PDB file of C-alpha atoms in Angstrom:
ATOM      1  CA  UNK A 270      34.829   7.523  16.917  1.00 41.00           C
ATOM      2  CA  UNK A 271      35.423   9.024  13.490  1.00 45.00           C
ATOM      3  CA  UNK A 272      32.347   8.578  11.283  1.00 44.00           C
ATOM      4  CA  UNK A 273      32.352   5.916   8.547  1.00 47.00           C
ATOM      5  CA  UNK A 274      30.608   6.889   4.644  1.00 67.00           C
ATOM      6  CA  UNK A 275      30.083   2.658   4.912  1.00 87.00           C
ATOM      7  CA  UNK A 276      26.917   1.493   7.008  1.00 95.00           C
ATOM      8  CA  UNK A 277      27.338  -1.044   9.837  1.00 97.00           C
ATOM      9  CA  UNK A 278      25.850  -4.346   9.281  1.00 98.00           C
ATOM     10  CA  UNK A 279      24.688  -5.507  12.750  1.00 98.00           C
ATOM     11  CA  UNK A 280      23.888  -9.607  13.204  1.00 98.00           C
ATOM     12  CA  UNK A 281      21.316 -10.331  15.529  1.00 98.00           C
ATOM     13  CA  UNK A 282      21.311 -13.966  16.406  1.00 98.00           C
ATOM     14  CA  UNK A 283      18.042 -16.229  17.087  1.00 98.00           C
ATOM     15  CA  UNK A 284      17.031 -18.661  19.934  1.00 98.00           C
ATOM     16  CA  UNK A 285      19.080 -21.497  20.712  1.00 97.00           C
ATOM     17  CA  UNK A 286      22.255 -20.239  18.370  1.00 96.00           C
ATOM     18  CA  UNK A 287      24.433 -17.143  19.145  1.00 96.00           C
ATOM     19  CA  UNK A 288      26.341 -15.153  16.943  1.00 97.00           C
ATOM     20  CA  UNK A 289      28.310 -17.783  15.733  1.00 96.00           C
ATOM     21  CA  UNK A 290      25.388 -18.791  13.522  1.00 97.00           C
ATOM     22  CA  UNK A 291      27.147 -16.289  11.365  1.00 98.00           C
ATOM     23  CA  UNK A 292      30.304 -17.316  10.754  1.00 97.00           C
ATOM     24  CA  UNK A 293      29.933 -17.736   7.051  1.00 98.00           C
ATOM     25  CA  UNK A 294      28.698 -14.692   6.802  1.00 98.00           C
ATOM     26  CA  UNK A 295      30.752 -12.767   8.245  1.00 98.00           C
ATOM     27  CA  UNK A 296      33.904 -13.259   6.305  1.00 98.00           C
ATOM     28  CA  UNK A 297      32.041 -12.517   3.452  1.00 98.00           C
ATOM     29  CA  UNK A 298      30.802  -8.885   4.277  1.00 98.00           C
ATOM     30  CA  UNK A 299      34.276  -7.952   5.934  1.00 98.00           C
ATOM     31  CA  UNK A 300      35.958  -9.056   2.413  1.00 97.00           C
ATOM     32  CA  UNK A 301      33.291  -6.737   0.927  1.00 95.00           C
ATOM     33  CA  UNK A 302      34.976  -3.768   2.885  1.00 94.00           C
ATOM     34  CA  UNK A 303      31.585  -3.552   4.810  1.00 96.00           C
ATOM     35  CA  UNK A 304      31.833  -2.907   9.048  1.00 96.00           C
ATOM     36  CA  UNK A 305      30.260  -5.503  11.113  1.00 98.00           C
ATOM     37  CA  UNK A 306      28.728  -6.548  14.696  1.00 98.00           C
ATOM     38  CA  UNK A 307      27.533  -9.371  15.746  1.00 98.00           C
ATOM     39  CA  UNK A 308      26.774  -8.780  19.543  1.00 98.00           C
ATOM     40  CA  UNK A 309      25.216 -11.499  21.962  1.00 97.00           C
ATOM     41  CA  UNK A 310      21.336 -11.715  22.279  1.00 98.00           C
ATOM     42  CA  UNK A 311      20.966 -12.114  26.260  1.00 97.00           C
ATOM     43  CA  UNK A 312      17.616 -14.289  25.108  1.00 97.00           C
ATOM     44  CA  UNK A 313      15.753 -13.034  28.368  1.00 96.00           C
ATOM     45  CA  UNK A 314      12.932 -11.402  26.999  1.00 97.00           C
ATOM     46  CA  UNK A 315      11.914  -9.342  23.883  1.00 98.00           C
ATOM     47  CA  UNK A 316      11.810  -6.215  25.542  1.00 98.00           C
ATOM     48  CA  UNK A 317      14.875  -6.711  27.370  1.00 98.00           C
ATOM     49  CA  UNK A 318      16.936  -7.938  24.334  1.00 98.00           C
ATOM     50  CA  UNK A 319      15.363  -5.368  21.884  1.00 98.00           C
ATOM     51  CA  UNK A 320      16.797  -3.002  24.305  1.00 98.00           C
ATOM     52  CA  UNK A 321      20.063  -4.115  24.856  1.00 98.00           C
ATOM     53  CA  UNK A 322      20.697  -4.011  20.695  1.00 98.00           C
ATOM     54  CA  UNK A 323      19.253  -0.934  20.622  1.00 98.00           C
ATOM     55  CA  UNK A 324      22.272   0.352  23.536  1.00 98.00           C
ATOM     56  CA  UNK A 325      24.517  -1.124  20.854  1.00 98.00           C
ATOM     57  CA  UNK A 326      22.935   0.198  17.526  1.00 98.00           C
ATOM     58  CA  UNK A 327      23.533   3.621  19.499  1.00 98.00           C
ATOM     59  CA  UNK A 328      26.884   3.566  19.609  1.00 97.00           C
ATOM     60  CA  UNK A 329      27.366   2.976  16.216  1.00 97.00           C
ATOM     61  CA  UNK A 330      28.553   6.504  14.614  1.00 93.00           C
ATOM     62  CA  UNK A 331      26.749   5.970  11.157  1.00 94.00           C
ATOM     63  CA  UNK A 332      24.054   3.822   9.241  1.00 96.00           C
ATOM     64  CA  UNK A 333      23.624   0.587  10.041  1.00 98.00           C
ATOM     65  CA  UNK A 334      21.612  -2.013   8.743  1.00 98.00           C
ATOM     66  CA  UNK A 335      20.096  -4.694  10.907  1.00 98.00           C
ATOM     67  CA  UNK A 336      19.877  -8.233  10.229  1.00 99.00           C
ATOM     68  CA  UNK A 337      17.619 -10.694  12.226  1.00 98.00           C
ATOM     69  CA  UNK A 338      17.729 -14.451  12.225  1.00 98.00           C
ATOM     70  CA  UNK A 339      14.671 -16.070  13.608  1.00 98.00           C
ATOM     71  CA  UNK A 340      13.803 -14.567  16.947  1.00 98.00           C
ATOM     72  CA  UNK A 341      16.596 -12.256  15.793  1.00 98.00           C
ATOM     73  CA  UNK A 342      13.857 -10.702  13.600  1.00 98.00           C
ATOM     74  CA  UNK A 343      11.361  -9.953  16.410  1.00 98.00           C
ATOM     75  CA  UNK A 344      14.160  -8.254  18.341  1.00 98.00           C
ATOM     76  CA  UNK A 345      14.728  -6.355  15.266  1.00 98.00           C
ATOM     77  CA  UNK A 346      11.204  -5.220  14.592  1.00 98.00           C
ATOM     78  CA  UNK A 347      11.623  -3.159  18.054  1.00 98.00           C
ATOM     79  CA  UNK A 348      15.237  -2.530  18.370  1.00 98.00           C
ATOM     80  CA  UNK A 349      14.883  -0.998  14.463  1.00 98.00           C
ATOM     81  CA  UNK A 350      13.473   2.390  15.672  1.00 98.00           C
ATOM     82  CA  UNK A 351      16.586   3.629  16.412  1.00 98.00           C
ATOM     83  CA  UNK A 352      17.518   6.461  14.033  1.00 97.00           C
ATOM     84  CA  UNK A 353      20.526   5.306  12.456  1.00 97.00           C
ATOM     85  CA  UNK A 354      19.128   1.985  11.084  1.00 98.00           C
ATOM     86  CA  UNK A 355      18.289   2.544   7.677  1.00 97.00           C
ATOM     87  CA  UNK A 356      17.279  -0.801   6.355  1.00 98.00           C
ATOM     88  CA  UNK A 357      15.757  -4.151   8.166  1.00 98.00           C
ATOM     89  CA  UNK A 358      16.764  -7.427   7.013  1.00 99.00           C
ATOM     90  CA  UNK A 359      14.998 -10.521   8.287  1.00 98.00           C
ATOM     91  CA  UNK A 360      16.531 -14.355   7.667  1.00 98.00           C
ATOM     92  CA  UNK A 361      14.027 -16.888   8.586  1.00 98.00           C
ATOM     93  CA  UNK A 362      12.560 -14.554  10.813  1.00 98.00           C
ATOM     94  CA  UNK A 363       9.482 -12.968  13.309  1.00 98.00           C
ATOM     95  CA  UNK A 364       8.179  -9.472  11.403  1.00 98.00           C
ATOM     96  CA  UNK A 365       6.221  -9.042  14.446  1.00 98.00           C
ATOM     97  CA  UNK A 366       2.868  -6.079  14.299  1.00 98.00           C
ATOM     98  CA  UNK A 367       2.853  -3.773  17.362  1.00 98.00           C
ATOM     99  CA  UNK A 368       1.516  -5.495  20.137  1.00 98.00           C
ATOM    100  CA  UNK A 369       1.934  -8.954  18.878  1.00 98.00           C
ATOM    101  CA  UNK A 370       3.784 -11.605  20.900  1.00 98.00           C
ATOM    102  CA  UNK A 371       5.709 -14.433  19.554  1.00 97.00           C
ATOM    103  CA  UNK A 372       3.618 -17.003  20.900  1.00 96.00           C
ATOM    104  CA  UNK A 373       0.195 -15.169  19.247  1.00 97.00           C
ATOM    105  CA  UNK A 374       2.046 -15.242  15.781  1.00 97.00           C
ATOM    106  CA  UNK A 375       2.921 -18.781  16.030  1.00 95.00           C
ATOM    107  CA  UNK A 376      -0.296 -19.702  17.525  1.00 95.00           C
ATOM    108  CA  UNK A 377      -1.939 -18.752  13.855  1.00 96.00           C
ATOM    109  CA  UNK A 378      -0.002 -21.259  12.323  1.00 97.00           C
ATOM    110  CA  UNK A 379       0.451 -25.218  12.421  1.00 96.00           C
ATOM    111  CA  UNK A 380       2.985 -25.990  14.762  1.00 95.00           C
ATOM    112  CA  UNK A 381       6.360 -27.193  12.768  1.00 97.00           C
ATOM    113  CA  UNK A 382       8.365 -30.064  14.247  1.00 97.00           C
ATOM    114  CA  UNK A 383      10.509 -27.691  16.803  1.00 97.00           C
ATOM    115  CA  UNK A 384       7.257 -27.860  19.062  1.00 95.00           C
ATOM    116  CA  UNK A 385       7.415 -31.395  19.881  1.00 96.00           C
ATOM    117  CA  UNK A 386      11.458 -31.094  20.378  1.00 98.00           C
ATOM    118  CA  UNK A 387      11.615 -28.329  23.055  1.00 98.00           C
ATOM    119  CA  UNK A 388      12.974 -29.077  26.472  1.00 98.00           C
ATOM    120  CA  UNK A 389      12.483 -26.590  29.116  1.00 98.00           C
ATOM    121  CA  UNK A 390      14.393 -25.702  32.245  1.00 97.00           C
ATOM    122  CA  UNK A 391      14.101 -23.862  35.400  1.00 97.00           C
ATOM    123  CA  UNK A 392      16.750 -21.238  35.960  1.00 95.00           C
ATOM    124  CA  UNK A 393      17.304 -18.757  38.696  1.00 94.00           C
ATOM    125  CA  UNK A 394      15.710 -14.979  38.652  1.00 91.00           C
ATOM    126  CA  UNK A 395      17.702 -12.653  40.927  1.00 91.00           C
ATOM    127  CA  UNK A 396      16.078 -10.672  43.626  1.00 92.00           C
ATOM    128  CA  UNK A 397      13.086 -13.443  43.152  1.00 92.00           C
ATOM    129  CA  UNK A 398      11.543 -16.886  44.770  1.00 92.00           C
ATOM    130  CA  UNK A 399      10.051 -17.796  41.439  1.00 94.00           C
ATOM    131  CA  UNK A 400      11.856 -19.352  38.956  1.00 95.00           C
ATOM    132  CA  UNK A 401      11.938 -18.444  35.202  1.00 95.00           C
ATOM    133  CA  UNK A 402      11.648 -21.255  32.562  1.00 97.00           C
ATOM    134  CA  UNK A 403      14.278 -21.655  29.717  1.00 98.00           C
ATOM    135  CA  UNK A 404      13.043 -23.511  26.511  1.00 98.00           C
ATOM    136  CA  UNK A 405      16.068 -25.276  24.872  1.00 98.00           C
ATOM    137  CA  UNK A 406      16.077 -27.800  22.056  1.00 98.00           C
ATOM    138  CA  UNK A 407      16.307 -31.720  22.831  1.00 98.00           C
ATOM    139  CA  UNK A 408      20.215 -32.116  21.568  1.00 98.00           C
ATOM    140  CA  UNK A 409      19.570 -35.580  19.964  1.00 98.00           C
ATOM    141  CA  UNK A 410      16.933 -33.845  17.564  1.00 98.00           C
ATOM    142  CA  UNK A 411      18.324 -30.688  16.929  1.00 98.00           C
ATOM    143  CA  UNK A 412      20.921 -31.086  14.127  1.00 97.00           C
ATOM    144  CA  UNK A 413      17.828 -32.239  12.097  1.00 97.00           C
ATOM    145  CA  UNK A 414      15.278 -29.673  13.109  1.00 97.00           C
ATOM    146  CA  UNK A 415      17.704 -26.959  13.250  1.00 97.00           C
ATOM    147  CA  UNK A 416      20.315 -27.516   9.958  1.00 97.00           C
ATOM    148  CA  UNK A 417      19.350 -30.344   8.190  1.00 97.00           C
ATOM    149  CA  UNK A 418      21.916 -28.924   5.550  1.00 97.00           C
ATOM    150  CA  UNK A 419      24.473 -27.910   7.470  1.00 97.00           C
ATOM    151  CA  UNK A 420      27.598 -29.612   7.908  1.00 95.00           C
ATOM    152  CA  UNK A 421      26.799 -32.969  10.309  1.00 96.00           C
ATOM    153  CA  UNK A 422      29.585 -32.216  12.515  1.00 96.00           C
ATOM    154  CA  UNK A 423      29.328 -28.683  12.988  1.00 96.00           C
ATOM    155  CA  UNK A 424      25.239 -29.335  13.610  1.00 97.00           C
ATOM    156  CA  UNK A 425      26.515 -31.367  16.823  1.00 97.00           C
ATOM    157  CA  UNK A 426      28.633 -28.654  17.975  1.00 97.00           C
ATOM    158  CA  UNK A 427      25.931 -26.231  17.895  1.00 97.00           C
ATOM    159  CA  UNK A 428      23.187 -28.597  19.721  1.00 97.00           C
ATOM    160  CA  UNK A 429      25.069 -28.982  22.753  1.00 97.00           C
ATOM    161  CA  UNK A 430      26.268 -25.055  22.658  1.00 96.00           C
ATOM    162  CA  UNK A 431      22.984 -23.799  22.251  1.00 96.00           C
ATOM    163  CA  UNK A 432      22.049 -20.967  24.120  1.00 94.00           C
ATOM    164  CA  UNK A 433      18.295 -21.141  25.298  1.00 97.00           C
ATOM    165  CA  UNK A 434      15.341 -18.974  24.966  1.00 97.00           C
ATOM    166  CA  UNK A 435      13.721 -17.521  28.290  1.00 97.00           C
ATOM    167  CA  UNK A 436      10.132 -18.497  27.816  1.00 96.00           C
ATOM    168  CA  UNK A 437       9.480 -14.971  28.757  1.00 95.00           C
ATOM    169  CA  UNK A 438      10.249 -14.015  25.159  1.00 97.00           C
ATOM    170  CA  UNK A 439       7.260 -15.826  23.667  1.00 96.00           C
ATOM    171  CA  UNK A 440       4.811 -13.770  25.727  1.00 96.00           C
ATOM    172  CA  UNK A 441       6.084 -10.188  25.477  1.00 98.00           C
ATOM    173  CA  UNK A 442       4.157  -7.965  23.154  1.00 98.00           C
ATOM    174  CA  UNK A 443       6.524  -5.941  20.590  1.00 98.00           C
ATOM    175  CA  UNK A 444       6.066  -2.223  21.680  1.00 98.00           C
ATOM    176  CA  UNK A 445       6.986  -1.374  18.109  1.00 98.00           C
ATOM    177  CA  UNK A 446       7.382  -2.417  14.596  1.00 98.00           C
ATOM    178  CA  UNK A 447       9.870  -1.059  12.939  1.00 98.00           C
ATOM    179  CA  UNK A 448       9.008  -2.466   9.784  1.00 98.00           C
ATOM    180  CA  UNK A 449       6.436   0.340   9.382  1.00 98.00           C
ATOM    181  CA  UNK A 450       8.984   3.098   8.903  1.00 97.00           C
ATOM    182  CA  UNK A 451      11.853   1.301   7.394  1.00 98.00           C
ATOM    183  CA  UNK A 452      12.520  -0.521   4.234  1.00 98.00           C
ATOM    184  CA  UNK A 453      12.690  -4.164   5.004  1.00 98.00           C
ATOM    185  CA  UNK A 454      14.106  -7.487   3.103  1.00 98.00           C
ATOM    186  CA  UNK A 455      13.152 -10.913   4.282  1.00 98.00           C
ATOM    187  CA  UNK A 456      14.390 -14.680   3.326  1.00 98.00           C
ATOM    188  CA  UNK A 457      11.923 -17.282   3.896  1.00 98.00           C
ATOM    189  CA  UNK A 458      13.399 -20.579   4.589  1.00 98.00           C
ATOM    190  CA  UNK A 459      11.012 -23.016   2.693  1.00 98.00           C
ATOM    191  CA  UNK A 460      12.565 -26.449   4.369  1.00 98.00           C
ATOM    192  CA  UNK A 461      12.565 -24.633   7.811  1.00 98.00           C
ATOM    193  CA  UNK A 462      11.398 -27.596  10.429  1.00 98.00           C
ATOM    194  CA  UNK A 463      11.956 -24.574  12.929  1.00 98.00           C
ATOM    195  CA  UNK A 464       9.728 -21.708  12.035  1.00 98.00           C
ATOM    196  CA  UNK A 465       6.552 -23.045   9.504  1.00 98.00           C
ATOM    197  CA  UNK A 466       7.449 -21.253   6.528  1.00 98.00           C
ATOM    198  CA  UNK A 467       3.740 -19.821   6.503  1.00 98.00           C
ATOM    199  CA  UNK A 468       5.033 -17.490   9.645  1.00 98.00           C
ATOM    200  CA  UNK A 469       7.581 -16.206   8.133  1.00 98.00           C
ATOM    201  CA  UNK A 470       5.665 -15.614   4.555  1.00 98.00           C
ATOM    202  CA  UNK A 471       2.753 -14.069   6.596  1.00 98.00           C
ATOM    203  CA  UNK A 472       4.858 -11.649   8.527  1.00 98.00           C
ATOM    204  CA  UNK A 473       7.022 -10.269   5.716  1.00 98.00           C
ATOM    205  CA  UNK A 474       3.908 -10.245   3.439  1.00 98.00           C
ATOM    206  CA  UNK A 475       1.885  -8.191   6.002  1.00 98.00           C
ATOM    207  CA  UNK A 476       4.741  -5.172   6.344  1.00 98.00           C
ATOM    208  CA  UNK A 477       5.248  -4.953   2.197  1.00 98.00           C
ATOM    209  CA  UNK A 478       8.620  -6.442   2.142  1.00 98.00           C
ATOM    210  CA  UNK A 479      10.946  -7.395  -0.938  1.00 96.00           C
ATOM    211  CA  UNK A 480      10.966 -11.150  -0.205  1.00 97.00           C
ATOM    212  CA  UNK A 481      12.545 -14.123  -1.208  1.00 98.00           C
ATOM    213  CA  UNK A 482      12.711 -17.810  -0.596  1.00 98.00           C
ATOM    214  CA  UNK A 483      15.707 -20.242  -0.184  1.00 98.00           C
ATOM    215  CA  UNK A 484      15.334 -24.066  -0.149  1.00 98.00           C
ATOM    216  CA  UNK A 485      17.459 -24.202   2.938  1.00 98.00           C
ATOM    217  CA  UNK A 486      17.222 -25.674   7.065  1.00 98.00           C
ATOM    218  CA  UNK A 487      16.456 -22.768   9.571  1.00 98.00           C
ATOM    219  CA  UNK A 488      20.356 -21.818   9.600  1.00 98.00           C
ATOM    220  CA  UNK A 489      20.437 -20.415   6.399  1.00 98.00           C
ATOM    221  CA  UNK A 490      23.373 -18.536   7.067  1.00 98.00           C
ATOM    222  CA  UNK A 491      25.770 -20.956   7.663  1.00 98.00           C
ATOM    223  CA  UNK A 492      23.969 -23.410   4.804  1.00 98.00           C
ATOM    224  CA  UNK A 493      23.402 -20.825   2.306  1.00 98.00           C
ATOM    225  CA  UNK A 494      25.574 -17.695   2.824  1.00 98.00           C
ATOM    226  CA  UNK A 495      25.825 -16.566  -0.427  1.00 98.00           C
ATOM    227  CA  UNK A 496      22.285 -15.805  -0.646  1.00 98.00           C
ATOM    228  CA  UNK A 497      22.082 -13.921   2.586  1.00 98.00           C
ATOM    229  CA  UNK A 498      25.544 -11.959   1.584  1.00 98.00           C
ATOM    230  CA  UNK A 499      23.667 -11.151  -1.858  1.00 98.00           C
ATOM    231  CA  UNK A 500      20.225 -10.017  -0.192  1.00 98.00           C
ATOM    232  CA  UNK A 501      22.389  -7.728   2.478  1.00 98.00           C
ATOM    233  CA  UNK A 502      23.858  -6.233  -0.015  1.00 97.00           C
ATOM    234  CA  UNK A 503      20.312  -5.743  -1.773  1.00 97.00           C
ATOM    235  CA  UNK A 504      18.945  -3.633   1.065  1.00 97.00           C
ATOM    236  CA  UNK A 505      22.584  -1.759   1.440  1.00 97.00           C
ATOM    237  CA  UNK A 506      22.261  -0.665  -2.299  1.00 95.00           C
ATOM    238  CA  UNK A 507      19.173   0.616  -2.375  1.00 95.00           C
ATOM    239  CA  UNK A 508      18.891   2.219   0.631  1.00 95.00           C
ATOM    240  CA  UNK A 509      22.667   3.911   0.584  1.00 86.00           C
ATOM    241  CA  UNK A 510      22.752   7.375  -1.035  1.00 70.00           C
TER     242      UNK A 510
END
């Protein structure tokens, strides 16, 4: 693979979305001549998922910058170690400390209205008699928990194609927070019915970052992309010699 002068904008997707959450997005930073992946969060556990984008961040010849929406940005704050990511950028997103879990963040906070909303599943674990859980979102409430201000129609399409968290996610402890090394953007989502806004503000206001806030649902990519284009571009230009 020839190396590129232009970093590589990587998309991690959150829980209960995959990397179609992006798809206004996208177009945007491919017009902008920019090279971009959006790979497929397995959702099976932090430490499992921060290490399968971290497999994929290594094969990128060149900078990239890493983008995290939601539980996107706890897999981030691991996976963001890797020496070729030059910049963090978290959308509505966990900026987790080393050692925190998901579930010990959250549990600092008042719950928002996803709590009361989550379904959860049994699922098959290979080479085991125990079952793991998956936590899903009812589909009835979703469109209105999830994108309040995204198109009605497309909001039904992405409750019953949600993929679900493995509850195992909420308990793993981040080995790592990349945060501490890396300069790191975060958009708070101040109507999010998802995430309390107060997690997100806490987290990015805890690692330093340059933060800013967007009236928008939890899928602020796909309700606001012009802000998210604009604050990618933020951390490209001023961390791209």
């Amino acid at each position: 693979m020839s190396r590129s002068p232009k970093p590589t904008v990587v998309l991690v997707h959150g829980a209960f979305a995959d990397a179609s959450s992006y798809a206004r997005v996208i177009p945007g930073l491919l017009q902008r001549g920019l090279n971009v992946v959006a790979p497929a969060v397995p959702n099976r556990s932090l430490i499992g998922d921060a290490a399968y984008i971290s497999s994929v961040i290594r094969q990128i010849d060149g900078p990239v910058i890493l983008v995290g929406h939601s539980y996107g940005g706890a897999v981030i704050t691991v996976a963001g170690v890797e020496d070729n990511v030059q910049a963090l950028v978290y959308l509505a997103g966990y900026a987790l400390e080393t050692g925190e879990s998901l579930g010990e963040l959250q549990g600092r906070f008042p719950d928002s209205d996803l709590a009361a909303a989550l379904v959860y599943t049994p699922f098959p674990v290979e080479g085991s008699d125990t079952p793991g859980t998956d936590v899903s979102v009812d589909v009835d409430k979703f469109p209105a928990i999830f994108a309040a201000d995204v198109d009605p129609e497309t909001a039904k399409v992405l409750a019953v194609s949600q993929r679900p968290l493995a509850a195992q996610a909420f308990a793993d402890p981040a080995p790592a927070a990349a945060w501490k090394t890396k300069p790191s953007w975060g958009l708070v989502s101040s109507a999010d019915h998802t995430i309390n806004p107060d997690v997100e503000r806490f987290g990015y206001q805890r690692a330093g970052m340059t933060t800013t806030e967007v009236d928008s649902s939890h899928l602020v990519m796909l309700a606001h992309p012009d802000h998210v284009i604009t604050l990618i571009e933020e951390a490209i230009d001023a961390t791209t010699k």
